[in-house]
Coordinates of C-alpha atoms and ligand atoms in Angstrom, one line a residue:
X267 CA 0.0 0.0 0.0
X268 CA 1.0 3.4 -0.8
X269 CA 2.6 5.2 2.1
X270 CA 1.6 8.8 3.1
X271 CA 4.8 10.0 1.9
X272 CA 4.6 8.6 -1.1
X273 CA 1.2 10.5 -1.7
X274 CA 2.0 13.9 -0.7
X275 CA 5.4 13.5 -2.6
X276 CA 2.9 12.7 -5.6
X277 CA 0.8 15.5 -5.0
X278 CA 3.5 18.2 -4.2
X279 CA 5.1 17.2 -7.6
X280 CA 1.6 17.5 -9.2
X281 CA 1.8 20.8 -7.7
X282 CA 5.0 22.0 -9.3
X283 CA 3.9 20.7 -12.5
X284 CA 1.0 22.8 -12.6
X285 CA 3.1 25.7 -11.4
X286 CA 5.4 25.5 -14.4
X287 CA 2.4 26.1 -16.4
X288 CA 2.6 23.5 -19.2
X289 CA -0.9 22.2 -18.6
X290 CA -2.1 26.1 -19.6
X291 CA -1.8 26.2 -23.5
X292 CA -4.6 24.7 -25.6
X293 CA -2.0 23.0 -27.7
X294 CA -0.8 21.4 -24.9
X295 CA -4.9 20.1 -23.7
X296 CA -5.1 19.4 -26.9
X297 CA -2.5 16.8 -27.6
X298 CA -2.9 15.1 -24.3
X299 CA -7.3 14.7 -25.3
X300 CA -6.0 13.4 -28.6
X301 CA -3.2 11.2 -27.0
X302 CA -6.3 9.7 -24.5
X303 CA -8.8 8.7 -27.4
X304 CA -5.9 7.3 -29.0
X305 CA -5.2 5.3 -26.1
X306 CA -8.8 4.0 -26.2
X307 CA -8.4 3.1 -29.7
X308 CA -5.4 0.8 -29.2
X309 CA -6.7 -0.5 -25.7
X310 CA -10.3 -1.2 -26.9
X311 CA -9.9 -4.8 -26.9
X312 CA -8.1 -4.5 -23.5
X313 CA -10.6 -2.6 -22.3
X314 CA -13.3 -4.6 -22.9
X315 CA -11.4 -7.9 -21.6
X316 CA -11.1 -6.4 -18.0
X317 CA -14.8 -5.6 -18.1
X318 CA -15.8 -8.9 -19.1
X319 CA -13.8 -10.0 -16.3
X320 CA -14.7 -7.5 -14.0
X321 CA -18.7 -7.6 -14.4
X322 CA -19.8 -9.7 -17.3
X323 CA -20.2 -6.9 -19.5
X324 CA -20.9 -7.8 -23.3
X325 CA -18.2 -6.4 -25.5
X326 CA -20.9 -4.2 -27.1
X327 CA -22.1 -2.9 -23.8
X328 CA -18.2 -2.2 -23.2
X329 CA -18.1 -0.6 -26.1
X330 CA -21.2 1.7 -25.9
X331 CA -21.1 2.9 -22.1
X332 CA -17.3 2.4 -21.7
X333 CA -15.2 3.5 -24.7
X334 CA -17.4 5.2 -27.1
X335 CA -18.9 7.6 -24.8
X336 CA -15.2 8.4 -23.7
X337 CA -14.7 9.0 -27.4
X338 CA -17.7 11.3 -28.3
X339 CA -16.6 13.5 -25.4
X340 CA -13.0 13.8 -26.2
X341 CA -14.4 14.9 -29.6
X342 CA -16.5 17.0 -28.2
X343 CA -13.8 18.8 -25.9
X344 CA -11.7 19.1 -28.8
X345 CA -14.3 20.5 -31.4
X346 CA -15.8 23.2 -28.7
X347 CA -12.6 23.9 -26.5
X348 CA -11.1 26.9 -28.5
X349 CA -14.8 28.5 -27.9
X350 CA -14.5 27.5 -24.3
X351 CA -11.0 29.1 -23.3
X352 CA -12.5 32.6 -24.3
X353 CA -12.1 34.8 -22.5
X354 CA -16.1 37.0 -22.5
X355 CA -16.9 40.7 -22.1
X356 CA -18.6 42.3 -19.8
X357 CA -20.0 45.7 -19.8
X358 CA -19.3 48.0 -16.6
X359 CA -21.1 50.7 -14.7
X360 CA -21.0 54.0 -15.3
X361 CA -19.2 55.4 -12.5
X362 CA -16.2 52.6 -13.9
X363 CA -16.0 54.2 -17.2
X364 CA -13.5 54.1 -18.9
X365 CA -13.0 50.1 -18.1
X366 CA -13.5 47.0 -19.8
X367 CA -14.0 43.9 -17.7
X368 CA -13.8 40.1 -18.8
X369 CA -14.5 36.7 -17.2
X370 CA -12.0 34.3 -17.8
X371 CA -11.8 30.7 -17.1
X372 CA -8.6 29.3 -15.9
X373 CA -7.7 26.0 -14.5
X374 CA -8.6 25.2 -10.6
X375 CA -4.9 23.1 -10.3
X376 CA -4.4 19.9 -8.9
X377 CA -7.7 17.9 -8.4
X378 CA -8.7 14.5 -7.5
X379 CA -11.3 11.9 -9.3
X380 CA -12.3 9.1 -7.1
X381 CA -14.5 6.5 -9.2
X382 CA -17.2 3.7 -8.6
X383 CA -17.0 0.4 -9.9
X384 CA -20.2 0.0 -12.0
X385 CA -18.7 1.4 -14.9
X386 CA -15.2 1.6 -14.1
X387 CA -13.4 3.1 -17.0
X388 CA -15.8 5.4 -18.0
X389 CA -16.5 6.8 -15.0
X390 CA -12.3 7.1 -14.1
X391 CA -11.8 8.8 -17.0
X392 CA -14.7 11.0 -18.4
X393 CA -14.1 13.6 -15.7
X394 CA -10.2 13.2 -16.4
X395 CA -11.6 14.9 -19.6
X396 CA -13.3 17.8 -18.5
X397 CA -9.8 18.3 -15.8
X398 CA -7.6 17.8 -19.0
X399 CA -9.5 20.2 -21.3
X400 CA -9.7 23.1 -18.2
X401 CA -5.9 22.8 -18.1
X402 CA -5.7 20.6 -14.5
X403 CA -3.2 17.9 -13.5
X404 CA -5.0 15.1 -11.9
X405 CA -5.1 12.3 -9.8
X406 CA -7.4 9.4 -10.2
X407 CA -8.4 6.4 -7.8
X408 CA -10.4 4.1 -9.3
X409 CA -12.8 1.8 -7.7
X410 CA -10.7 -1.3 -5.9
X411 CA -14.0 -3.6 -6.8
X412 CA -13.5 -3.7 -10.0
X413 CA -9.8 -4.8 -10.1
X414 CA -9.0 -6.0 -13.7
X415 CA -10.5 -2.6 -14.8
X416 CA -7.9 -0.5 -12.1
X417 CA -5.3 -2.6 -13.0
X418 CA -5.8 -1.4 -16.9
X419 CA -6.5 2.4 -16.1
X420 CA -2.8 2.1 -14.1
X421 CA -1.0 0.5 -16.8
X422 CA -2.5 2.6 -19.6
X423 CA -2.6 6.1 -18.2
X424 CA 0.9 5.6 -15.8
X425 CA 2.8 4.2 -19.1
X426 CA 1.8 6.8 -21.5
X427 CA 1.6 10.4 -18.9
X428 CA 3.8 11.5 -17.1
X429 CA 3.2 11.1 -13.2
X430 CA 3.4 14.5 -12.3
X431 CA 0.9 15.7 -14.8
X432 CA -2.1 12.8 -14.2
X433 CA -1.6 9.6 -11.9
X434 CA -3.8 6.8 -11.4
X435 CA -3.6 5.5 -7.6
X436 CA -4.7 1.9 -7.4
X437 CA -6.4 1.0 -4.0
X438 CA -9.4 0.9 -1.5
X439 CA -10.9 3.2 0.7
X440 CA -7.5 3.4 2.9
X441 CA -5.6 4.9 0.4
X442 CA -9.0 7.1 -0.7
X443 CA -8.8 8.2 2.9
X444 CA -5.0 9.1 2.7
X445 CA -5.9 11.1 -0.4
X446 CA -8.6 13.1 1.1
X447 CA -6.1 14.3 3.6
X448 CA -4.2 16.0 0.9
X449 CA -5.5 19.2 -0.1
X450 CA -6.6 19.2 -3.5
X451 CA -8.7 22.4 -5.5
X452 CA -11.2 20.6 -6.7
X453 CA -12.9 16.6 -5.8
X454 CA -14.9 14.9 -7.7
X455 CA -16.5 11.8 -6.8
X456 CA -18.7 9.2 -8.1
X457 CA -20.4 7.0 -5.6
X458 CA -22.6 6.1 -3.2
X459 CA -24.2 9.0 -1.5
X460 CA -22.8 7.5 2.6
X461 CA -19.3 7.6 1.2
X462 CA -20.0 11.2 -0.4
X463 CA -20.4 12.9 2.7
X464 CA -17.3 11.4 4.0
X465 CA -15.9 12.9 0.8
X466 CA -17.2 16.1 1.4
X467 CA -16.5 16.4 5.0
X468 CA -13.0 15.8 4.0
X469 CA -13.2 18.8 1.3
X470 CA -14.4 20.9 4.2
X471 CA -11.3 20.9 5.9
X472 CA -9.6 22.4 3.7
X473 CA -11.9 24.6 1.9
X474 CA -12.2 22.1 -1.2
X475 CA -14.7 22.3 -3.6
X476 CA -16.5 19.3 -4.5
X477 CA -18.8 17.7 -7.4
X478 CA -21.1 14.4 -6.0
X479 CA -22.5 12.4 -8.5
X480 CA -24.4 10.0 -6.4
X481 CA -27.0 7.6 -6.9
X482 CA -30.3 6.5 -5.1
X483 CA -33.5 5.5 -6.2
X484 CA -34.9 6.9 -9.9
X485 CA -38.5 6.2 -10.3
X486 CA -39.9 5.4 -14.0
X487 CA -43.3 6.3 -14.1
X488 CA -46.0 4.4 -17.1
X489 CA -49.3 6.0 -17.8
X490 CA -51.8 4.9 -19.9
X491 CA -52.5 5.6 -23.7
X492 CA -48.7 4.4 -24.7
X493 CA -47.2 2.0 -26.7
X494 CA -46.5 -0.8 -24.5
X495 CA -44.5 -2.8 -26.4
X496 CA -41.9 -0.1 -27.4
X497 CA -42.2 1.3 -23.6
X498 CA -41.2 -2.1 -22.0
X499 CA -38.3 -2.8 -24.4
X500 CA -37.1 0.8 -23.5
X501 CA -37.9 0.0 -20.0
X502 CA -36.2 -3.9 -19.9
X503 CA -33.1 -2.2 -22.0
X504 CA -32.4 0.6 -19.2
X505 CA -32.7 -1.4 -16.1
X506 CA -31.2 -4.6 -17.5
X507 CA -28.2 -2.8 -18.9
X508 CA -25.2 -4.0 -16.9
X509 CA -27.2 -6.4 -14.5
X510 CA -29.2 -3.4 -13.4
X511 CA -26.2 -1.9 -11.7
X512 CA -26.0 1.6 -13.1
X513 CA -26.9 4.6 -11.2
X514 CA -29.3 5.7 -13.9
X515 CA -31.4 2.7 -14.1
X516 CA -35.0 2.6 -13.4
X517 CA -35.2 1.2 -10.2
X518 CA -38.6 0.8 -9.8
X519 CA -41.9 1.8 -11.8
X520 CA -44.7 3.5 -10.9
X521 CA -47.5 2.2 -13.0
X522 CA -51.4 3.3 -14.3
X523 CA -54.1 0.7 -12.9
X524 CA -55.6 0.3 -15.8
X525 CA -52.4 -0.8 -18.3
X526 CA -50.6 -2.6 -15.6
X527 CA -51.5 -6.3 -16.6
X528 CA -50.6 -5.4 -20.4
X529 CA -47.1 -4.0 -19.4
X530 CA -46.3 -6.5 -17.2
X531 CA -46.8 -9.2 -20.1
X532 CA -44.9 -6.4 -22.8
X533 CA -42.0 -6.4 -20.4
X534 CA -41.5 -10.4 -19.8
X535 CA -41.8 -10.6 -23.4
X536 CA -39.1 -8.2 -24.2
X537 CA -37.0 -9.4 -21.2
X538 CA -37.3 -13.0 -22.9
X539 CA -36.7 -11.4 -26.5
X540 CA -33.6 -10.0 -25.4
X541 CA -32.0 -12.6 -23.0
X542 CA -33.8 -15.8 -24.0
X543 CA -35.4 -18.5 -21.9
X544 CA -32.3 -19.0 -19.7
X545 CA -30.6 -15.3 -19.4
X546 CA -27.5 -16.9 -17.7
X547 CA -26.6 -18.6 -21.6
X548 CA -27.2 -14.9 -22.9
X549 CA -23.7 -13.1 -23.8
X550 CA -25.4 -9.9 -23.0
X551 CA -26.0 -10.4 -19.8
X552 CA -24.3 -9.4 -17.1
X553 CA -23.3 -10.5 -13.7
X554 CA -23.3 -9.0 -10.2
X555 CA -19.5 -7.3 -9.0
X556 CA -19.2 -9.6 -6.2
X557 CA -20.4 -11.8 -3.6
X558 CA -21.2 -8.8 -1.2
X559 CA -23.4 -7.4 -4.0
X560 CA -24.7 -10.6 -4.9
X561 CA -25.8 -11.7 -1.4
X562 CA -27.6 -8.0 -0.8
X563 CA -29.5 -8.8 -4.0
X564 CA -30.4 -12.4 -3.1
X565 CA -32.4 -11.1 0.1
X566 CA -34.1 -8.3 -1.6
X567 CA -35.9 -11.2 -3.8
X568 CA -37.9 -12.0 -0.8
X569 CA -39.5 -8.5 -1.0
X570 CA -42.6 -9.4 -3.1
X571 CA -44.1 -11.7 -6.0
X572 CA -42.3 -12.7 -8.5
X573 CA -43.7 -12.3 -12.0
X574 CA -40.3 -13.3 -14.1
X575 CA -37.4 -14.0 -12.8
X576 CA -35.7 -14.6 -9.4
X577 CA -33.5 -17.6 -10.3
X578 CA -30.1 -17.2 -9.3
X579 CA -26.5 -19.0 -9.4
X580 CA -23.9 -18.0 -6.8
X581 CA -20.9 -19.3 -8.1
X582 CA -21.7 -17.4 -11.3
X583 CA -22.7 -14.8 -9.0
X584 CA -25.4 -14.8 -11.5
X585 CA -29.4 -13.2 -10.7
X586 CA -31.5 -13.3 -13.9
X587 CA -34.1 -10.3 -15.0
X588 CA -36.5 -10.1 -12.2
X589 CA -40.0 -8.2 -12.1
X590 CA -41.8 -7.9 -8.8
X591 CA -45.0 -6.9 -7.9
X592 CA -47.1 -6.6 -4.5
X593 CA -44.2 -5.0 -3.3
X594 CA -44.8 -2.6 -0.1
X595 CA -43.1 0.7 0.3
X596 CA -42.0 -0.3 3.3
X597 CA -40.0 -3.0 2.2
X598 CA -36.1 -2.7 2.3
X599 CA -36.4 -3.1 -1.3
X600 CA -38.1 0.4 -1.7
X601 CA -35.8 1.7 1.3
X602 CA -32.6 1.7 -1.0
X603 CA -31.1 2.0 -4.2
X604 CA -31.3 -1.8 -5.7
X605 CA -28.4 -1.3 -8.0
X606 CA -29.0 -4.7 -9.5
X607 CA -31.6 -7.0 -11.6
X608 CA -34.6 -6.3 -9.6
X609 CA -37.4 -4.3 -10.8
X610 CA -40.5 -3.7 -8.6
X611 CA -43.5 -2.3 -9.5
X612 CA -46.4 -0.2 -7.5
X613 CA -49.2 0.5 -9.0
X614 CA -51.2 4.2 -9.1
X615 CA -54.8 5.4 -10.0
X616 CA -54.2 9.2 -11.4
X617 CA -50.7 10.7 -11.9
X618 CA -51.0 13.2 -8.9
X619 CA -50.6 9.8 -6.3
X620 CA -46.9 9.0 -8.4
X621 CA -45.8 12.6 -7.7
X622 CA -46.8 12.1 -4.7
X623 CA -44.9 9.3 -4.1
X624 CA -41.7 10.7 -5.8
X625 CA -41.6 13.7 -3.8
X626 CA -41.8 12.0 -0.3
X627 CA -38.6 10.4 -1.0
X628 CA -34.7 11.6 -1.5
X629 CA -34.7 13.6 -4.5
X630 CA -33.7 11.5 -7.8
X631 CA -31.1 11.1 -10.1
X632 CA -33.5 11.1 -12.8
X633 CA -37.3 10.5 -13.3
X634 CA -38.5 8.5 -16.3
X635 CA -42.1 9.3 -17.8
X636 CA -43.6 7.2 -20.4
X637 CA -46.5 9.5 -21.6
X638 CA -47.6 11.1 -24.7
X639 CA -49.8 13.8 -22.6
X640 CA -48.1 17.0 -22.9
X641 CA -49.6 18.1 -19.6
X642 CA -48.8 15.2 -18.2
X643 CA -44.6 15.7 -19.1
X644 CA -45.3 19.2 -18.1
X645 CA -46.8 18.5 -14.6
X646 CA -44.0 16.0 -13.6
X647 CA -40.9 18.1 -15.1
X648 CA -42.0 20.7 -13.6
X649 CA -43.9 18.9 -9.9
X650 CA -40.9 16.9 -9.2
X651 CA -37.2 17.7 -8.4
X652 CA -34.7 15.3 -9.6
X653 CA -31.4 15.7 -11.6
X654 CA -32.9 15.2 -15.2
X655 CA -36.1 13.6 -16.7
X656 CA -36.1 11.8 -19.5
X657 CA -39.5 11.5 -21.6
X658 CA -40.1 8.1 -23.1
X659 CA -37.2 6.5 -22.7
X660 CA -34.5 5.6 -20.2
X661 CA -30.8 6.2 -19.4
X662 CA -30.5 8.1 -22.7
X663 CA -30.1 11.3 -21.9
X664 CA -27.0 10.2 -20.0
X665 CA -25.6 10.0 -23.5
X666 CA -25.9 14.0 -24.5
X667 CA -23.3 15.8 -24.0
X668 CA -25.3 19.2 -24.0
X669 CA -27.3 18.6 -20.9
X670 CA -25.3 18.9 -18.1
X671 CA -25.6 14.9 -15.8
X672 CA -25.9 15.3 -12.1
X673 CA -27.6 14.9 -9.6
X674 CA -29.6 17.1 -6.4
X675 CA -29.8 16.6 -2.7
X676 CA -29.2 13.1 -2.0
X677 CA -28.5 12.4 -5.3
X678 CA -25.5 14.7 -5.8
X679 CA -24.0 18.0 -5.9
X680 CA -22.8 19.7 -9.4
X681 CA -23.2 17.9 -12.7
X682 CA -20.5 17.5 -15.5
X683 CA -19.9 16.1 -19.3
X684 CA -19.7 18.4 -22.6
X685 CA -18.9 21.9 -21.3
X686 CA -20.4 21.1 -17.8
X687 CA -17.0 19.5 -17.2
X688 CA -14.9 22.0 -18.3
X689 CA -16.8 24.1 -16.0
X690 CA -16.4 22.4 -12.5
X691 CA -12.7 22.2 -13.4
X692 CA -12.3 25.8 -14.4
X693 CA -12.4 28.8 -12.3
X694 CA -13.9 31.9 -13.7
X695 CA -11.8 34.7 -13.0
X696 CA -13.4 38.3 -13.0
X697 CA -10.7 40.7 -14.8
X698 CA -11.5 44.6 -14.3
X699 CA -9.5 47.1 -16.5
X700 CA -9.1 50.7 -15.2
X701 CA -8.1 53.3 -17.6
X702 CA -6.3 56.2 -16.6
X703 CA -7.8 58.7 -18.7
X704 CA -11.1 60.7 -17.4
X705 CA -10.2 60.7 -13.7
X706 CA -12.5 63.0 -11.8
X707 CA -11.3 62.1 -8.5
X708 CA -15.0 62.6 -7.2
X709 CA -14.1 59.6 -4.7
X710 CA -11.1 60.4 -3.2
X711 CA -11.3 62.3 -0.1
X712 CA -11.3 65.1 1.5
X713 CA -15.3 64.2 0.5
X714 CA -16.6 68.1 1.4
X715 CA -19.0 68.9 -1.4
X716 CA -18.8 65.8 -3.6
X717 CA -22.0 63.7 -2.3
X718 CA -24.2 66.2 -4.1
X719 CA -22.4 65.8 -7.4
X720 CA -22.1 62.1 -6.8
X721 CA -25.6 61.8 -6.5
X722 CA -26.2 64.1 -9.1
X723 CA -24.2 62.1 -11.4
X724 CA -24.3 58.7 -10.6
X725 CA -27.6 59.1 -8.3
Ligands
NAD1056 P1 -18.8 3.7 -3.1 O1 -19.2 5.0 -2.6 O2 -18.7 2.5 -2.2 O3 -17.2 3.8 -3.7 C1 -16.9 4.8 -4.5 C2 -15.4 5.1 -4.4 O4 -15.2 5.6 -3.0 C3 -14.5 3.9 -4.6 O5 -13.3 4.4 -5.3 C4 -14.1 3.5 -3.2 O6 -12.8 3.0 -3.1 C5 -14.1 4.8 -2.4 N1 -14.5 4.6 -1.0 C6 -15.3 3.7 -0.5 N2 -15.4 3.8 0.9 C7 -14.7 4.9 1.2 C8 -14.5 5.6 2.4 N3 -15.0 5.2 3.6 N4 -13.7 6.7 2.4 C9 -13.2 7.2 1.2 N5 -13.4 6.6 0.0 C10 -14.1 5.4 0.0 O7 -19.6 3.4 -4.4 P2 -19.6 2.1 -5.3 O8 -20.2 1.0 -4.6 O9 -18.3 2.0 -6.0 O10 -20.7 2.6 -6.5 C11 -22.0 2.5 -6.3 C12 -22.7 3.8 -6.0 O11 -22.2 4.8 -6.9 C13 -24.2 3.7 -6.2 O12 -24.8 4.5 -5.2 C14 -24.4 4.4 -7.5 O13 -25.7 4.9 -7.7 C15 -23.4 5.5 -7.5 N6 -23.0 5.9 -8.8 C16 -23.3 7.1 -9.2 C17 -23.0 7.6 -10.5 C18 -23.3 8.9 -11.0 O14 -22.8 9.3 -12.0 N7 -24.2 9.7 -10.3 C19 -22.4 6.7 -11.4 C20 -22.1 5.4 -11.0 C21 -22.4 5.0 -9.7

C-alpha cells in the first residue's frame, strides 16, 4: 500500500507541474485529449477484456457505455474547447468608465477523481476529460472492486503520462482516505451517496470544492395511452443494462391501474426477447460485482411476488431479470437503491398519487415518464425535483453531452460532461481594467461637497 509519503510527494510534484504552467496552453490540452482517445483506440480490446472480467459486461455494452462515450466526449472537448477558453466581455457601470472587464476561465490546479466500480473506465476517465481540457493535472483512484478494470486504467494512463501531470492511484478506501487528507482544489466523486459525505467532509477541511455524483432511487413512471410494447423494451433495456447496476437505471416503476397487466406481459416478453429463456446462456448479460453485491440482492428477492425472474447461481454470481409486484413501500427493497436485476413495480390510480410518491422520497437522479400527454410531461418536469427527466425512454439522456448529468440533494452536488465539465474544473476569473484617462477624483477624499455631485451624477 502506498505510504503517506509517497502521496503527498505525488501531490506536491503534481503541484509543481501545474506551477510551471505546461498544462495552460490549448495545444498542450489538446495533444494530451488526442493522446487519451488514441489510447482508447489501441486499448479497446483491452478494455473490454477487463470488463468482461470485471462484471460480465458484453463487448458491445463495453463498447457503448465504456469506450465510445469516452470518445464522443473527447471529440466534443476538442471541437468546442477553443470557444470554451475565451475569454467574455462584460459591460461595466458607469461610474467605472473608462473600463472593460472580462470573465475568464482558468484552471482550478491539482484535483482528485475518485471512481465507482459500475462502470469503471468510464466513469475514471470521463471527468479526467473535462480536468484535461480546463488545463488541471490530476489524480485518479479508481474503484478497488472492479480490479482487472484498475489494474488497466494504471498501466495505460501511468505508461503513457507523465506522473506529475495525471496519476492513477490503485487501492481501496485506505488509500482514498489518505488522499482526502491532501488538499486538493477541486474533488470529484462518483459514488454512493454514505461515502460522499465522508468525501465532502473531507473537502471541508480544507476549503475544497467538491462535485457528488451520487445515486439512489430513480423512479420510472408508465401511464396509460402508450405504446407498451416499445415502452417495456425501453424500459427492460435501461434497467437490465449492466445487471441493473447503473446509477441511472430505473429502479422501480410507478404504473397506471388500468395498463398494468398489459405491461407487465410487454415487459416479460421483451426481457425474454432480449435474453432468452435462460438469461445466464445470454452473452449480453451481465453478472453481479461480487459476492457482497450478490448476497444483498439475493435477500431483496424475498420482497414481493415474482412475476419473471428470481433464479439465481452464486458461483456465477449470477441473478436473472427479475420483475416484482405486491411489493410494499416499506420493504427494504423500496428503502434503498437496488443497483442490481430487480425491478419492482407499484401501481397508481391518477398521476398526482406517483408525484406524490416521488416527492416524499430523496430527491432523484433522474425520473422517467412514459407519456404522450403533454400536460402530463409538463406537470412532472415541472412537480418533481430530480437531476434530469427523461421523456419516453431511459438512461438516454446520460448520453448528450449538451445537458449537463448530475444529480440534487441526495443524489448529488454539481453535474459534468460536454462543457459542464470544463466548467467544475475551471475557475472563472473576473478581470476589471481601469483606464487612466477621465479621472474626476470625485471619490477620493477630502469628500466636502462631492456627495451632491455624486448623487447628481451617478444618483
Ligand atoms: P462507493 O461509494 O462504495 O465507492 C466509490 C469510491 O469511493 C471507490 O473508489 C471507493 O474505493 C471509495 N470509498 C469507499 N469507501 C470509502 C471511504 N469510507 N472513504 C473514502 N473513500 C471510500 O460506491 P460504489 O459501490 O463503488 O458505487 C455504487 C454507487 O455509486 C451507487 O450508489 C451508484 O448509484 C453510485 N453511482 C453514481 C453515478 C453517478 O454518475 N451519479 C455513477 C455510478 C455510480
Amino acid at each position: 500500500m502506498l505510504k503517506n509519503e509517497t502521496i503527498t510527494m505525488i501531490v506536491k510534484e503534481q503541484y509543481q507541474y501545474f506551477l510551471s504552467g505546461r498544462t495552460q496552453s490549448i495545444i498542450f490540452r489538446k495533444q494530451q485529449l488526442k493522446k487519451l482517445k488514441q489510447l482508447m483506440i489501441d486499448y479497446e480490446n483491452e478494455i473490454s477484456e477487463a470488463l468482461y472480467k470485471d462484471l460480465g459486461k458484453s463487448q458491445f455494452e463495453s463498447y457503448l457505455a465504456e469506450i465510445r462515450i469516452i470518445k464522443e466526449e473527447i471529440n466534443y472537448a476538442l471541437k468546442h474547447l477553443k470557444k470554451w477558453l475565451k475569454s467574455r466581455s462584460v459591460s461595466t457601470p458607469i461610474e467605472q468608465f473608462p473600463a472593460t472587464a472580462f470573465i475568464q476561465p482558468q484552471p482550478k490546479g491539482v484535483v482528485l477523481i475518485i471512481s465507482p466500480w459500475n462502470y469503471p473506465f468510464s466513469l475514471a476517465v470521463l471527468p479526467l476529460i473535462g480536468a484535461i481540457a480546463a488545463g488541471n493535472c490530476a489524480i485518479v483512484k479508481p474503484s478497488e472492486i472492479s480490479i482487472h478494470t484498475s489494474k488497466l486504467l494504471e498501466k495505460i494512463i501511468n505508461n503513457n503520462f507523465d506522473s506529475a501531470y495525471i496519476k492513477i492511484v490503485e487501492g481501496g478506501k485506505e488509500i482514498s482516505q489518505k488522499l482526502l487528507q491532501e488538499k486538493f482544489d477541486h474533488i470529484f466523486f462518483t459514488g454512493s451517496p454514505s461515502v460522499g459525505k465522508i468525501v465532502m467532509e473531507a473537502a471541508t477541511k480544507n476549503l475544497t470544492p467538491v462535485t457528488l455524483e451520487l445515486g439512489g432511487k430513480s423512479p420510472c413512471i408508465v401511464d396509460k395511452n402508450i405504446n407498451l410494447k416499445e415502452t417495456a423494451k425501453r424500459i427492460i433495456w435501461g434497467k437490465f443494462i449492466n445487471a441493473g447496476q447503473s446509477c441511472i437505471a430505473p429502479d422501480y416503476l410507478l404504473v397506471n391501474q388500468r395498463i398494468k397487466s398489459t405491461l407487465l406481459e410487454a415487459l416479460c416478453q421483451a426481457i425474454q426477447e432480449f435474453f432468452g429463456e435462460e438469461p445466464s446462456k445470454s452473452p449480453d448479460y451481465g453478472r453481479i460485482i461480487n459476492e457482497h453485491h450478490f448476497k444483498r440482492l439475493s435477500a431483496l428477492l424475498q420482497s414481493g411476488k415474482i412475476i419473471i425472474g428470481g433464479q439465481f447461481i452464486p458461483e456465477m454470481r449470477y441473478i436473472s431479470p427479475t420483475i416484482m409486484d405486491e411489493v410494499s413501500a416499506n420493504f427494504p427493497i423500496m428503502q434503498e437503491e437496488i443497483f442490481g436485476p430487480i425491478l419492482p413495480i407499484i401501481d397508481y390510480k391518477e398521476i398526482e398519487e406517483a408525484i406524490t410518491f416521488i416527492n416524499q422520497r430523496p430527491k432523484p437522479l433522474a425520473i422517467y415518464l412514459f407519456s404522450n400527454d403533454k400536460k402530463q410531461q409538463k406537470i412532472v418536469i415541472e412537480k418533481t425535483i430530480s437531476g434530469a427527466v427523461c421523456l419516453n425512454d431511459t438512461v438516454m439522456q446520460y448520453g448528450v453531452p449538451q445537458l449537463p448529468f448530475g444529480g440534487i440533494g441526495n443524489s448529488g452536488i454539481g453535474s459534468y460532461h460536454g462543457k459542464a465539465s470544463f466548467d467544475i474544473f475551471s475557475h472563472y476569473k473576473s478581470v476589471l481594467n481601469r483606464s487612466f484617462w477621465l479621472e474626476t477624483n470625485l471619490r477620493f477624499p477630502p469628500y466636502k461637497g462631492k456627495l451632491k455631485w455624486f448623487k447628481r451624477l451617478l444618483g
